[in-house]
Coordinates of C-alpha atoms in Angstrom, one line a residue:
Chain G
M1439 CA 0.0 14.0 -35.0
K1440 CA 3.6 13.2 -34.9
E1441 CA 4.7 9.7 -35.9
V1442 CA 6.5 8.3 -32.9
N1443 CA 8.4 5.1 -33.0
L1444 CA 7.6 2.7 -30.2
T1445 CA 11.2 1.7 -29.8
E1446 CA 12.1 5.3 -29.3
L1447 CA 9.4 5.8 -26.7
E1448 CA 10.5 2.7 -24.8
A1449 CA 14.1 3.9 -24.8
A1450 CA 13.1 7.3 -23.6
F1451 CA 11.0 5.7 -20.9
Q1452 CA 13.8 3.4 -19.7
A1453 CA 16.2 6.3 -19.7
K1454 CA 13.9 8.2 -17.4
I1455 CA 13.7 5.1 -15.1
D1456 CA 17.5 4.7 -15.1
S1457 CA 18.0 8.4 -14.1
E1458 CA 15.5 8.0 -11.2
V1459 CA 12.8 10.2 -12.7
R1460 CA 9.5 9.1 -11.4
I1461 CA 6.7 8.2 -13.9
E1462 CA 3.5 10.1 -13.4
P1463 CA -0.1 9.1 -14.5
K1464 CA -0.3 10.9 -17.8
D1465 CA 3.2 10.0 -19.0
W1466 CA 3.7 7.6 -21.7
M1467 CA 4.5 4.1 -20.4
P1468 CA 4.8 0.6 -22.0
E1469 CA 1.5 -1.3 -21.7
R1470 CA 3.3 -4.1 -19.8
Y1471 CA 4.4 -1.6 -17.2
R1472 CA 0.9 -0.3 -16.8
K1473 CA -0.5 -3.8 -16.5
T1474 CA 2.1 -5.0 -14.1
L1475 CA 1.4 -2.0 -11.9
I1476 CA -2.4 -2.4 -12.0
R1477 CA -1.9 -6.0 -11.0
Q1478 CA 0.6 -5.3 -8.2
I1479 CA -1.2 -2.2 -6.7
S1480 CA -4.6 -3.8 -6.8
Q1481 CA -3.3 -7.0 -5.2
H1482 CA -1.7 -4.8 -2.6
A1483 CA -4.9 -2.9 -2.0
H1484 CA -6.9 -6.1 -1.7
S1485 CA -4.4 -7.4 0.8
E1486 CA -5.0 -4.3 3.0
I1487 CA -8.8 -4.7 3.1
V1488 CA -8.8 -8.5 3.3
G1489 CA -6.2 -8.0 6.0
M1490 CA -8.8 -6.3 8.1
L1491 CA -10.7 -9.5 8.5
P1492 CA -8.4 -11.8 10.6
E1493 CA -7.8 -8.9 13.0
G1494 CA -11.3 -7.6 13.0
N1495 CA -12.1 -11.1 14.3
W1496 CA -10.6 -10.1 17.7
I1497 CA -12.0 -6.6 18.2
T1498 CA -14.9 -7.6 20.4
R1499 CA -12.7 -10.0 22.4
A1500 CA -9.6 -7.8 23.0
P1501 CA -8.6 -8.3 26.6
N1502 CA -9.0 -4.7 27.7
L1503 CA -10.1 -1.3 26.6
R1504 CA -6.6 -0.1 25.6
R1505 CA -6.0 -3.1 23.4
K1506 CA -9.5 -2.7 21.9
Q1507 CA -8.9 1.0 21.0
V1508 CA -5.5 0.1 19.5
L1509 CA -6.8 -2.8 17.5
L1510 CA -9.7 -0.7 16.2
A1511 CA -7.3 2.1 15.1
K1512 CA -5.0 -0.5 13.4
V1513 CA -7.9 -2.1 11.5
Q1514 CA -9.1 1.3 10.4
D1515 CA -5.6 2.1 9.2
E1516 CA -5.6 -1.0 7.1
G1517 CA -8.9 0.2 5.5
G1518 CA -7.3 3.5 4.8
H1519 CA -4.2 1.9 3.3
G1520 CA -6.5 0.0 0.9
Q1521 CA -8.0 3.4 -0.1
Y1522 CA -4.6 5.1 -0.8
L1523 CA -3.7 2.1 -3.0
Y1524 CA -7.0 1.9 -4.9
S1525 CA -6.6 5.7 -5.5
A1526 CA -3.1 5.1 -6.9
M1527 CA -4.3 2.2 -9.0
E1528 CA -7.1 4.3 -10.5
T1529 CA -4.6 6.8 -11.9
L1530 CA -3.6 4.0 -14.3
G1531 CA -7.1 3.9 -15.8
H1532 CA -8.4 0.9 -13.9
S1533 CA -11.7 1.5 -12.1
R1534 CA -12.1 0.7 -8.4
Q1535 CA -15.4 -1.1 -9.0
Q1536 CA -13.8 -3.4 -11.6
S1537 CA -11.0 -4.1 -9.1
M1538 CA -13.5 -4.9 -6.4
D1539 CA -15.5 -7.2 -8.7
D1540 CA -12.3 -9.0 -9.6
L1541 CA -11.5 -9.6 -5.9
I1542 CA -15.0 -11.0 -5.2
S1543 CA -15.1 -13.2 -8.3
G1544 CA -11.7 -14.7 -7.2
K1545 CA -10.0 -13.4 -10.3
A1546 CA -7.7 -11.1 -8.4
K1547 CA -5.2 -12.2 -5.7
Y1548 CA -4.2 -10.9 -2.3
S1549 CA -1.5 -11.8 0.1
S1550 CA -1.7 -15.5 1.1
I1551 CA -1.0 -14.7 4.7
F1552 CA -4.6 -13.5 5.3
N1553 CA -6.0 -16.9 4.5
Y1554 CA -4.7 -18.2 7.8
P1555 CA -7.0 -18.0 10.8
T1556 CA -6.4 -16.0 14.0
L1557 CA -7.2 -18.6 16.6
T1558 CA -6.0 -16.9 19.9
W1559 CA -5.3 -13.4 21.2
A1560 CA -1.6 -14.1 20.7
D1561 CA -2.2 -14.4 17.0
I1562 CA -3.1 -10.7 17.0
G1563 CA 0.4 -10.1 18.5
A1564 CA 2.0 -12.4 15.9
V1565 CA 0.1 -10.7 13.0
G1566 CA 1.2 -7.2 14.1
W1567 CA 4.8 -8.2 14.8
L1568 CA 5.5 -10.7 12.0
V1569 CA 3.0 -10.0 9.3
D1570 CA 3.2 -6.2 9.5
G1571 CA 6.9 -6.5 10.1
A1572 CA 7.3 -8.5 6.8
A1573 CA 4.9 -6.0 5.0
I1574 CA 7.0 -3.0 6.2
M1575 CA 10.2 -4.6 4.9
N1576 CA 8.5 -4.8 1.5
Q1577 CA 6.8 -1.5 1.7
V1578 CA 9.8 0.6 2.8
A1579 CA 11.5 -0.6 -0.4
L1580 CA 8.5 0.4 -2.4
C1581 CA 8.7 4.0 -1.2
R1582 CA 11.2 4.4 -4.0
T1583 CA 9.3 2.5 -6.7
S1584 CA 9.3 4.2 -10.1
Y1585 CA 5.6 5.0 -10.3
G1586 CA 4.9 8.3 -8.5
P1587 CA 1.4 7.8 -7.1
Y1588 CA 2.4 4.3 -5.8
A1589 CA 5.5 5.6 -4.2
R1590 CA 3.6 8.4 -2.5
A1591 CA 1.0 6.0 -1.2
M1592 CA 3.7 3.8 0.2
V1593 CA 5.3 6.8 2.1
R1594 CA 2.0 7.4 3.8
I1595 CA 1.5 3.8 4.6
C1596 CA 5.0 3.3 6.0
K1597 CA 4.6 6.2 8.4
E1598 CA 1.4 4.6 9.8
E1599 CA 2.6 1.0 9.8
S1600 CA 5.4 1.4 12.4
F1601 CA 2.8 1.6 15.2
H1602 CA 1.2 -1.6 13.9
Q1603 CA 4.4 -3.6 14.3
R1604 CA 5.1 -2.2 17.7
Q1605 CA 1.7 -2.9 19.1
G1606 CA 2.0 -6.5 17.9
F1607 CA 5.4 -6.9 19.5
E1608 CA 4.1 -5.4 22.7
I1609 CA 1.3 -8.0 22.9
M1610 CA 4.0 -10.7 22.5
C1611 CA 6.3 -9.1 25.2
V1612 CA 3.4 -9.0 27.7
L1613 CA 2.4 -12.5 27.0
M1614 CA 6.0 -13.8 27.4
K1615 CA 6.1 -12.1 30.8
G1616 CA 2.8 -13.8 31.8
S1617 CA 1.8 -17.3 33.0
E1618 CA 3.0 -20.6 31.6
E1619 CA -0.2 -20.8 29.5
Q1620 CA 0.3 -17.3 28.1
R1621 CA 3.9 -18.0 27.1
A1622 CA 2.7 -21.2 25.4
M1623 CA 0.0 -19.3 23.6
A1624 CA 2.6 -16.8 22.3
Q1625 CA 4.9 -19.6 21.2
D1626 CA 2.1 -21.4 19.4
A1627 CA 1.2 -18.2 17.5
M1628 CA 4.9 -17.8 16.5
N1629 CA 5.0 -21.5 15.4
R1630 CA 1.9 -21.0 13.1
F1631 CA 2.8 -17.5 11.7
W1632 CA 6.6 -17.8 11.2
W1633 CA 6.6 -19.7 7.9
P1634 CA 3.6 -18.0 6.4
A1635 CA 5.2 -14.7 7.2
L1636 CA 8.3 -15.8 5.3
M1637 CA 6.2 -16.8 2.3
M1638 CA 4.8 -13.2 2.1
F1639 CA 7.9 -12.2 0.2
G1640 CA 6.8 -14.4 -2.6
P1641 CA 8.6 -17.3 -4.5
S1642 CA 12.4 -17.5 -4.3
D1643 CA 14.2 -15.6 -6.9
A1644 CA 14.9 -18.6 -9.1
D1645 CA 11.1 -19.2 -9.4
S1646 CA 9.8 -15.7 -9.5
T1647 CA 8.2 -15.0 -12.9
N1648 CA 7.7 -11.3 -12.6
S1649 CA 10.9 -10.3 -11.0
E1650 CA 13.3 -9.5 -13.8
E1651 CA 11.1 -7.0 -15.6
S1652 CA 9.9 -5.4 -12.4
L1653 CA 13.5 -4.8 -11.4
K1654 CA 14.4 -3.4 -14.8
W1655 CA 11.5 -0.9 -14.5
R1656 CA 12.4 -0.3 -10.8
I1657 CA 8.9 -1.2 -9.7
K1658 CA 10.7 -3.5 -7.4
R1659 CA 14.0 -2.5 -5.9
H1660 CA 15.1 -5.7 -4.2
T1661 CA 14.5 -9.3 -5.0
N1662 CA 12.1 -11.5 -2.9
D1663 CA 15.0 -13.4 -1.3
E1664 CA 16.9 -10.2 -0.4
L1665 CA 13.8 -8.8 1.4
R1666 CA 13.1 -12.2 3.1
Q1667 CA 16.7 -12.3 4.4
S1668 CA 16.5 -8.8 5.8
F1669 CA 13.3 -9.7 7.6
I1670 CA 14.8 -12.8 9.1
D1671 CA 17.9 -11.0 10.2
A1672 CA 15.9 -8.2 11.8
T1673 CA 13.4 -10.5 13.5
V1674 CA 15.4 -13.4 15.0
P1675 CA 17.1 -11.1 17.7
Q1676 CA 13.7 -9.7 18.6
A1677 CA 12.3 -13.2 19.2
E1678 CA 15.4 -14.2 21.2
L1679 CA 15.1 -11.1 23.4
I1680 CA 11.6 -12.1 24.6
G1681 CA 12.3 -15.8 24.8
L1682 CA 10.4 -17.0 21.8
T1683 CA 11.9 -19.9 19.7
I1684 CA 11.9 -19.7 15.9
P1685 CA 10.3 -22.9 14.6
D1686 CA 13.2 -23.7 12.2
K1687 CA 15.8 -26.2 13.3
D1688 CA 18.1 -25.1 10.4
L1689 CA 18.2 -21.5 11.5
K1690 CA 21.7 -20.4 12.5
W1691 CA 23.9 -17.4 12.2
N1692 CA 26.3 -17.6 9.3
E1693 CA 29.4 -15.5 10.2
A1694 CA 30.8 -15.7 6.7
R1695 CA 27.7 -14.4 5.0
G1696 CA 26.8 -12.0 7.8
H1697 CA 23.2 -13.4 7.7
Y1698 CA 21.1 -16.1 9.2
D1699 CA 20.8 -19.3 7.3
Y1700 CA 17.3 -20.7 7.3
G1701 CA 15.5 -23.9 6.4
Q1702 CA 13.5 -24.9 3.4
I1703 CA 10.2 -23.1 2.9
D1704 CA 7.3 -25.3 2.0
W1705 CA 6.4 -23.8 -1.4
N1706 CA 3.8 -26.5 -1.9
E1707 CA 1.8 -25.0 1.0
F1708 CA 2.3 -21.5 -0.5
K1709 CA 1.0 -22.7 -3.9
Q1710 CA -2.0 -24.3 -2.3
V1711 CA -3.0 -21.2 -0.3
V1712 CA -2.4 -18.9 -3.3
S1713 CA -4.5 -21.0 -5.5
G1714 CA -7.5 -20.8 -3.1
H1715 CA -7.0 -23.9 -0.9
G1716 CA -5.8 -22.2 2.3
P1717 CA -7.7 -22.6 5.6
C1718 CA -9.7 -19.4 5.2
N1719 CA -9.8 -18.4 1.4
T1720 CA -13.6 -19.1 1.0
E1721 CA -14.5 -17.4 4.3
R1722 CA -12.4 -14.2 3.4
I1723 CA -14.0 -13.8 -0.1
A1724 CA -17.5 -14.5 1.3
A1725 CA -17.0 -11.8 3.9
R1726 CA -15.9 -9.3 1.2
K1727 CA -18.8 -10.3 -1.0
K1728 CA -21.3 -9.9 1.8
A1729 CA -19.9 -6.4 2.6
E1730 CA -20.2 -5.4 -1.0
E1731 CA -23.7 -6.7 -1.3
D1732 CA -25.0 -5.4 2.0
G1733 CA -23.6 -2.0 1.3
K1734 CA -25.1 -1.7 -2.1
W1735 CA -28.4 -0.1 -1.0
V1736 CA -26.4 2.5 1.0
R1737 CA -24.3 3.4 -2.0
E1738 CA -27.4 3.7 -4.1
A1739 CA -29.3 5.7 -1.6
A1740 CA -26.4 8.1 -1.1
M1741 CA -26.1 8.6 -4.9
A1742 CA -29.9 9.1 -5.3
Y1743 CA -29.9 11.7 -2.4
A1744 CA -26.9 13.5 -4.0
E1745 CA -28.7 13.7 -7.3
K1746 CA -32.0 14.9 -5.7
K1747 CA -30.1 17.6 -3.9
K1748 CA -28.4 18.7 -7.1
A1749 CA -31.7 18.8 -9.0
R1750 CA -33.3 20.9 -6.2
K1751 CA -30.5 23.3 -6.3
A1752 CA -30.7 23.7 -10.1
S1753 CA -34.5 24.4 -10.1
Chain N
M1396 CA -22.6 -3.8 -11.7
S1397 CA -25.9 -1.9 -12.2
T1398 CA -25.3 0.7 -9.5
K1399 CA -24.0 4.0 -10.8
D1400 CA -20.5 4.4 -9.4
W1401 CA -19.8 7.3 -7.1
P1402 CA -17.8 10.0 -8.8
L1403 CA -14.1 10.4 -8.2
W1404 CA -12.8 13.5 -6.2
E1405 CA -9.3 14.9 -5.9
V1406 CA -8.3 15.8 -2.4
F1407 CA -6.2 18.7 -1.3
I1408 CA -5.1 19.3 2.3
R1409 CA -3.7 22.3 4.1
S1410 CA -1.5 20.9 6.8
K1411 CA -1.3 24.1 8.9
Q1412 CA -2.0 27.8 8.7
G1413 CA 0.5 29.5 6.4
L1414 CA 0.9 26.6 4.0
A1415 CA -1.0 26.0 0.7
H1416 CA -3.4 23.1 0.1
K1417 CA -1.5 20.2 -1.4
H1418 CA -2.8 17.3 -3.5
V1419 CA -2.8 14.1 -1.4
G1420 CA -4.8 11.6 -3.5
S1421 CA -8.4 10.8 -4.5
L1422 CA -11.5 9.1 -3.4
H1423 CA -15.1 8.3 -4.4
A1424 CA -18.1 10.0 -2.8
P1425 CA -21.7 10.8 -4.0
D1426 CA -21.3 14.5 -3.4
A1427 CA -18.9 17.2 -2.3
E1428 CA -19.9 17.2 1.4
M1429 CA -19.4 13.4 1.7
A1430 CA -16.2 13.7 -0.2
V1431 CA -14.9 16.1 2.4
E1432 CA -16.0 13.8 5.2
N1433 CA -14.4 10.8 3.6
A1434 CA -11.3 12.7 3.0
R1435 CA -11.1 13.5 6.7
D1436 CA -11.3 9.8 7.5
V1437 CA -9.0 8.6 4.8
Y1438 CA -6.3 11.3 4.7
T1439 CA -6.2 13.0 8.2
R1440 CA -6.3 10.2 10.8
R1441 CA -3.2 11.7 12.4
N1442 CA -3.9 15.4 12.4
E1443 CA -2.4 15.9 8.9
G1444 CA -4.8 18.7 8.1
I1445 CA -6.8 21.7 9.2
S1446 CA -8.6 22.4 5.9
I1447 CA -9.7 20.2 3.0
W1448 CA -10.6 21.0 -0.6
V1449 CA -12.2 18.5 -2.9
V1450 CA -12.5 18.9 -6.7
E1451 CA -14.4 16.4 -8.9
S1452 CA -11.6 14.7 -11.0
S1453 CA -13.5 15.2 -14.2
Q1454 CA -13.3 19.0 -13.7
V1455 CA -9.5 19.0 -13.7
F1456 CA -8.0 20.1 -17.0
A1457 CA -4.3 19.4 -17.2
S1458 CA -1.4 20.2 -19.5
D1459 CA -0.3 17.4 -21.8
P1460 CA 2.9 15.7 -20.7
S1461 CA 3.8 14.5 -24.2
D1462 CA 3.8 18.2 -25.2
S1463 CA 5.6 19.5 -22.1
D1464 CA 9.0 20.2 -23.8
A1465 CA 7.4 22.6 -26.3
F1466 CA 4.9 23.9 -23.7
F1467 CA 7.5 24.9 -21.1
E1468 CA 10.2 25.9 -23.6
P1469 CA 9.5 29.6 -23.4
A1470 CA 10.9 29.7 -19.8
Q1471 CA 13.9 27.5 -20.5
S1472 CA 15.5 29.9 -22.9
K1473 CA 15.4 32.9 -20.6
V1474 CA 18.4 32.4 -18.3
Y1475 CA 18.4 36.2 -17.6
R1476 CA 15.3 35.7 -15.4
H1477 CA 17.6 34.2 -12.8
P1478 CA 19.9 36.2 -10.5
T1479 CA 22.9 34.0 -11.3
F1480 CA 22.9 35.4 -14.8
Y1481 CA 24.3 38.7 -13.6
E1482 CA 27.8 39.5 -12.5
V1483 CA 28.2 41.3 -9.2
P1484 CA 31.5 43.0 -8.7
E1485 CA 33.8 41.8 -5.9
G1486 CA 33.3 43.6 -2.6
I1487 CA 29.5 43.5 -2.7
A1488 CA 28.4 41.0 -0.1
H1489 CA 24.6 41.0 -0.4
M1490 CA 22.5 41.8 -3.4

């Protein structure tokens, strides 16, 4: 065994990052880099599968067959995205089952947005348009993240997500061309989802604890506030085009900055939801726990059957 | 968790005739047949494949990245294996 100095290894690692060489599973990496990635990728994976719940809520009540097919396909995609991400996370030596146990026990986090309820059909429009829209902003940036398996998973996800946002916006467009009640329903969904969607980018840069290191290691490529601003700039004209009002009295175009100025985000609400006190936190975890427990006998039976087949083949 | 975890499988997909199978990711399944079915649902929802291979991850033996400089050195010192090493006289367009 060669004696290798930790400082040298870290310097070589950083040099690779700085010259845009991707890090692959078996490469040497600082323990903090590994831990940060495990935390971020598993949170991301959990967000995908918990994200199936608020939309799954409307599958049986979609207004027509086309909408139902689309929503089913979208929810199935979210499940698939969770699978790509758990697969990327496992390359870092963290087991999928451990990760699932951490979600159910409440130890692991997921995106706070999925702790809000989907009360009306318009919410499905708002989720696709705003929530997936915000997620895409974040995920497009992550296609160039420094860890190879994570970047590759993001490329697949981004390809699939673009239909998600379009189907949501289409729902909103149709409602805005509808009756007085339908327009009111769309505006109400907008009012409830706008601010939580902005919170999806995480705390503002001044208060973000993980940002600096993640930027240095190029896990993140842009700060939370930069991505939030891009999302606002992209979304405001879309809302205006179909006649929706952004629920922010301070929102206005700033010619000098070339960006929209926006009002103060209620970070207290964000903290409440993240720490487990959002409207649906308990319900979401209970649903995941039930799925895990109800599926247990199926997993066991499949394993037992596979072993029996293998034994029969061997004899 | 008392249940024995399903083994991990590496998934390889041929996207069309004429191309090689390419690694796309991994998944868990109790046996090879279910691994192929799961791979279809996870990795080919948009016609990304016409053929799937699965290999149990524990069966993959890989070269060691910390040793890769020495391991791949033999090829690095042999520039004469590349056509650009040779001088071609003026007037010869294709060779």
